[in-house]
CSV table of C-alpha atoms in Angstrom, one decimal:
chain,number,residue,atom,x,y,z
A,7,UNK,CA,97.1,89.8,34.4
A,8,UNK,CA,100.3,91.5,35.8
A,9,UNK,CA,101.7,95.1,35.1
A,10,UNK,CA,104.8,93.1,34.2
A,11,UNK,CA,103.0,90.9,31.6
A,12,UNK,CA,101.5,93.7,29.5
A,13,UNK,CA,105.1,95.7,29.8
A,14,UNK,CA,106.7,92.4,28.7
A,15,UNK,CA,103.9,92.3,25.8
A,16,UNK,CA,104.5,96.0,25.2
A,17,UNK,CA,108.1,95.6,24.3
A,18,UNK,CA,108.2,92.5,22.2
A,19,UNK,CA,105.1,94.4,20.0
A,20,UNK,CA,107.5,97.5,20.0
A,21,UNK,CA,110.5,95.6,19.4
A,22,UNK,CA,108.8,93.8,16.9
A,23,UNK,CA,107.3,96.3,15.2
A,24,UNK,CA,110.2,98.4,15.0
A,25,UNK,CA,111.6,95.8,12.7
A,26,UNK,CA,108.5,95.5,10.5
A,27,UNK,CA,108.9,99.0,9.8
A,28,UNK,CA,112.3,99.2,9.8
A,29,UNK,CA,112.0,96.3,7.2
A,30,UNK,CA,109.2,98.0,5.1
A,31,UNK,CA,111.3,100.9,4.9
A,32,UNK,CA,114.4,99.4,3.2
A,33,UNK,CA,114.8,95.7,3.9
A,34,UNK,CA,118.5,95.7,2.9
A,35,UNK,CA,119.3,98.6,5.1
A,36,UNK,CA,117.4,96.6,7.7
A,37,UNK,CA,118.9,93.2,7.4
A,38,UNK,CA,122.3,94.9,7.0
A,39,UNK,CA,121.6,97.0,9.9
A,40,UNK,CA,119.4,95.9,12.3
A,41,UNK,CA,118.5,92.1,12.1
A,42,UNK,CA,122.1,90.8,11.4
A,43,UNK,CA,123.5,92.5,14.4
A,44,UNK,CA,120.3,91.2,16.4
A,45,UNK,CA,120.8,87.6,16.1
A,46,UNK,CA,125.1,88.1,16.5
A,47,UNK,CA,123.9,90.1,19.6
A,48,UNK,CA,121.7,87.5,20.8
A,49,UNK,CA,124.0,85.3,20.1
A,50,UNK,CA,127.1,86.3,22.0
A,51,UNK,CA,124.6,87.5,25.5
A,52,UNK,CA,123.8,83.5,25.5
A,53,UNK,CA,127.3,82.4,25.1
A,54,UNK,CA,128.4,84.7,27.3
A,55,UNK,CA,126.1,83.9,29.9
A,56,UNK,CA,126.6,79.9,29.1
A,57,UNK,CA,130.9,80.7,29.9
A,58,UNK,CA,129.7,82.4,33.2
A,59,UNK,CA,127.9,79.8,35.0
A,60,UNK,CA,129.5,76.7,33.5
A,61,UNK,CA,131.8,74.5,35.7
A,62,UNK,CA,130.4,76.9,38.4
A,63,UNK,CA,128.2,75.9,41.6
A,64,UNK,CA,124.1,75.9,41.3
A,65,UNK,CA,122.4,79.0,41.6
A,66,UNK,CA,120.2,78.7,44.2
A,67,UNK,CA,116.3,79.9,43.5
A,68,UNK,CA,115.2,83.1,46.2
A,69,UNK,CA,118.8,83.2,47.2
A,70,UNK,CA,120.7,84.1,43.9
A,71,UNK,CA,120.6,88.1,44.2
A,72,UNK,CA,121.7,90.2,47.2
A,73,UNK,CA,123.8,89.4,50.2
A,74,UNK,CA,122.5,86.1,50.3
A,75,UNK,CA,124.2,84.5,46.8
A,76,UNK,CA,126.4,82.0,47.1
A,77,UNK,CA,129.5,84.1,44.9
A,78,UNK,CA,131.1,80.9,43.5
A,79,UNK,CA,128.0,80.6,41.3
A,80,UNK,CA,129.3,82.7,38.5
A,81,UNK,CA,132.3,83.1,36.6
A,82,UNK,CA,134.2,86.6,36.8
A,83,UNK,CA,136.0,88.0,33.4
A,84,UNK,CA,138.1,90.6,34.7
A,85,UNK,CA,140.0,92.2,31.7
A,86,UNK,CA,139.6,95.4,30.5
A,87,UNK,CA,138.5,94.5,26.8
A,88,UNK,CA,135.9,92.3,27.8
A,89,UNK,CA,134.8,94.6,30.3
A,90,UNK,CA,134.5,97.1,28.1
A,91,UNK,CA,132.8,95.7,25.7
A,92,UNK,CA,130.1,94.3,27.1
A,93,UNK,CA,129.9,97.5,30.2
A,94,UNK,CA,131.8,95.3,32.8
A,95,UNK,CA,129.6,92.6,32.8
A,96,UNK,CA,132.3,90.1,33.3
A,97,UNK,CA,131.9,91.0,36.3
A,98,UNK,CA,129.3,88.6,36.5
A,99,UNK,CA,128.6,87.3,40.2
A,100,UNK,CA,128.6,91.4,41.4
A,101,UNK,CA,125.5,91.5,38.9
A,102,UNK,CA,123.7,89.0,40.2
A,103,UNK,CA,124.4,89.7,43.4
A,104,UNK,CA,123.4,93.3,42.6
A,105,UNK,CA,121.8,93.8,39.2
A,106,UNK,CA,120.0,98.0,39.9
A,107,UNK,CA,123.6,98.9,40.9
A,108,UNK,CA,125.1,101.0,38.1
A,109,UNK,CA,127.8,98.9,35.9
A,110,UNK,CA,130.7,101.5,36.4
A,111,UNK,CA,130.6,100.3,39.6
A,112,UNK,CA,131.1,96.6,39.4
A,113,UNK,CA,135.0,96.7,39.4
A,114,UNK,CA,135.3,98.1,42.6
A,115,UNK,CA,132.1,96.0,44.3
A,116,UNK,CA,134.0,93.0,42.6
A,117,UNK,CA,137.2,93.4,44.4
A,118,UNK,CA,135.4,94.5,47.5
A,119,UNK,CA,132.2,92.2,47.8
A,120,UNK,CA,133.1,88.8,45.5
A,121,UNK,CA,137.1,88.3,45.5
A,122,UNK,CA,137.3,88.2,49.0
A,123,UNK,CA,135.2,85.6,49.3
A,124,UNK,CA,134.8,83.3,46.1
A,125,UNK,CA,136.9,80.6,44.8
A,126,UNK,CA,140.1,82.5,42.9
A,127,UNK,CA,139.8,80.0,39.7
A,128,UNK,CA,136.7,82.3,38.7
A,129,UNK,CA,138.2,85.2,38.5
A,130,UNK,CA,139.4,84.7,35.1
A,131,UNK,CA,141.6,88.0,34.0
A,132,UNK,CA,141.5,87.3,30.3
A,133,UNK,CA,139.1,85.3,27.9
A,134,UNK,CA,140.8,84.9,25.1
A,135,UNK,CA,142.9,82.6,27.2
A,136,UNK,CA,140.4,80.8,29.1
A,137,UNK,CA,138.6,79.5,25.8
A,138,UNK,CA,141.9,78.5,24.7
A,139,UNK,CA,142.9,76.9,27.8
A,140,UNK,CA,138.9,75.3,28.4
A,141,UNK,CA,138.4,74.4,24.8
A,142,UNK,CA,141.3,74.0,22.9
A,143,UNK,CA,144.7,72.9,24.3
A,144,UNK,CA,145.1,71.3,26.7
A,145,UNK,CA,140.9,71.6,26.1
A,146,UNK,CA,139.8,68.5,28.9
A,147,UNK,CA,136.6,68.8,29.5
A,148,UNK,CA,135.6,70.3,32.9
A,149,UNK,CA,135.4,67.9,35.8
A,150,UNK,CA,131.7,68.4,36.1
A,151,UNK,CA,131.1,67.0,33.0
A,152,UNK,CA,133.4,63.9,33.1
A,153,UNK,CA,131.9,60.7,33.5
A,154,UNK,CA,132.4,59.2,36.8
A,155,UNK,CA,133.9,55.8,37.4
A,156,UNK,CA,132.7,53.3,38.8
């Protein structure tokens, strides 16, 4: 067995066990405090994720990190509230391309290594308006996922 599959093994038995305590303690104040915000943090990293490389091209396996990744395979969120909430991962294709880089960097390696060079409808500046846009009104579903006619 790997290094990485006993570290892998060693967090999830100290995540875990965290919780049991944490839940042994006072399960209110655990629920309340720690397992509620768990699952809505889970929850928003996968939607998150799902709005990032939606609609966008394939990620390509061994060249999808580095200098090498094709930049239109994410979606950028550029604004300044989503940025900072989530410590600018909007900008998305500048951390795949470079994930060890610090995230206070992002904004500048964005505009320096990704917007020259990707496709300017994934650089969306605000959110909030691309979910309205995507999923409400006029809310068509993407090209990619209309069915093709014959």
């Amino acid at each position: 067995c790997s290094k990485t599959f006993f570290l892998v093994i060693f967090q999830v038995m100290a995540a875990h066990g965290a919780t049991g305590i944490l839940l042994y303690l006072d399960w209110r104040r655990a629920v309340l405090c720690w397992v509620i915000p768990y699952i809505f943090g889970a929850d928003a990293i996968v939607t998150m994720n799902m709005l990032q490389h939606d609609g966008t091209e394939d990620i390509v396996l061994g060249e999808h990190k580095g200098p090498k990744m094709n930049v239109n395979s994410a979606r950028n969120f550029t604004g300044p509230v989503i940025n900072w909430i989530t410590c600018n991962n909007g900008y998305h294709a500048i951390h795949h391309m470079y994930s060890n880089m610090h995230w206070t960097k992002y904004p500048e390696m964005h505009q320096k290594l990704i917007a020259p060079h990707s496709n300017p409808e994934l650089d969306e500046p605000d959110i909030l308006k691309f979910l309205w846009r995507t999923y409400f009104w006029p809310g068509k579903l993407p090209e990619h996922r209309q069915s093709k006619e014959s």
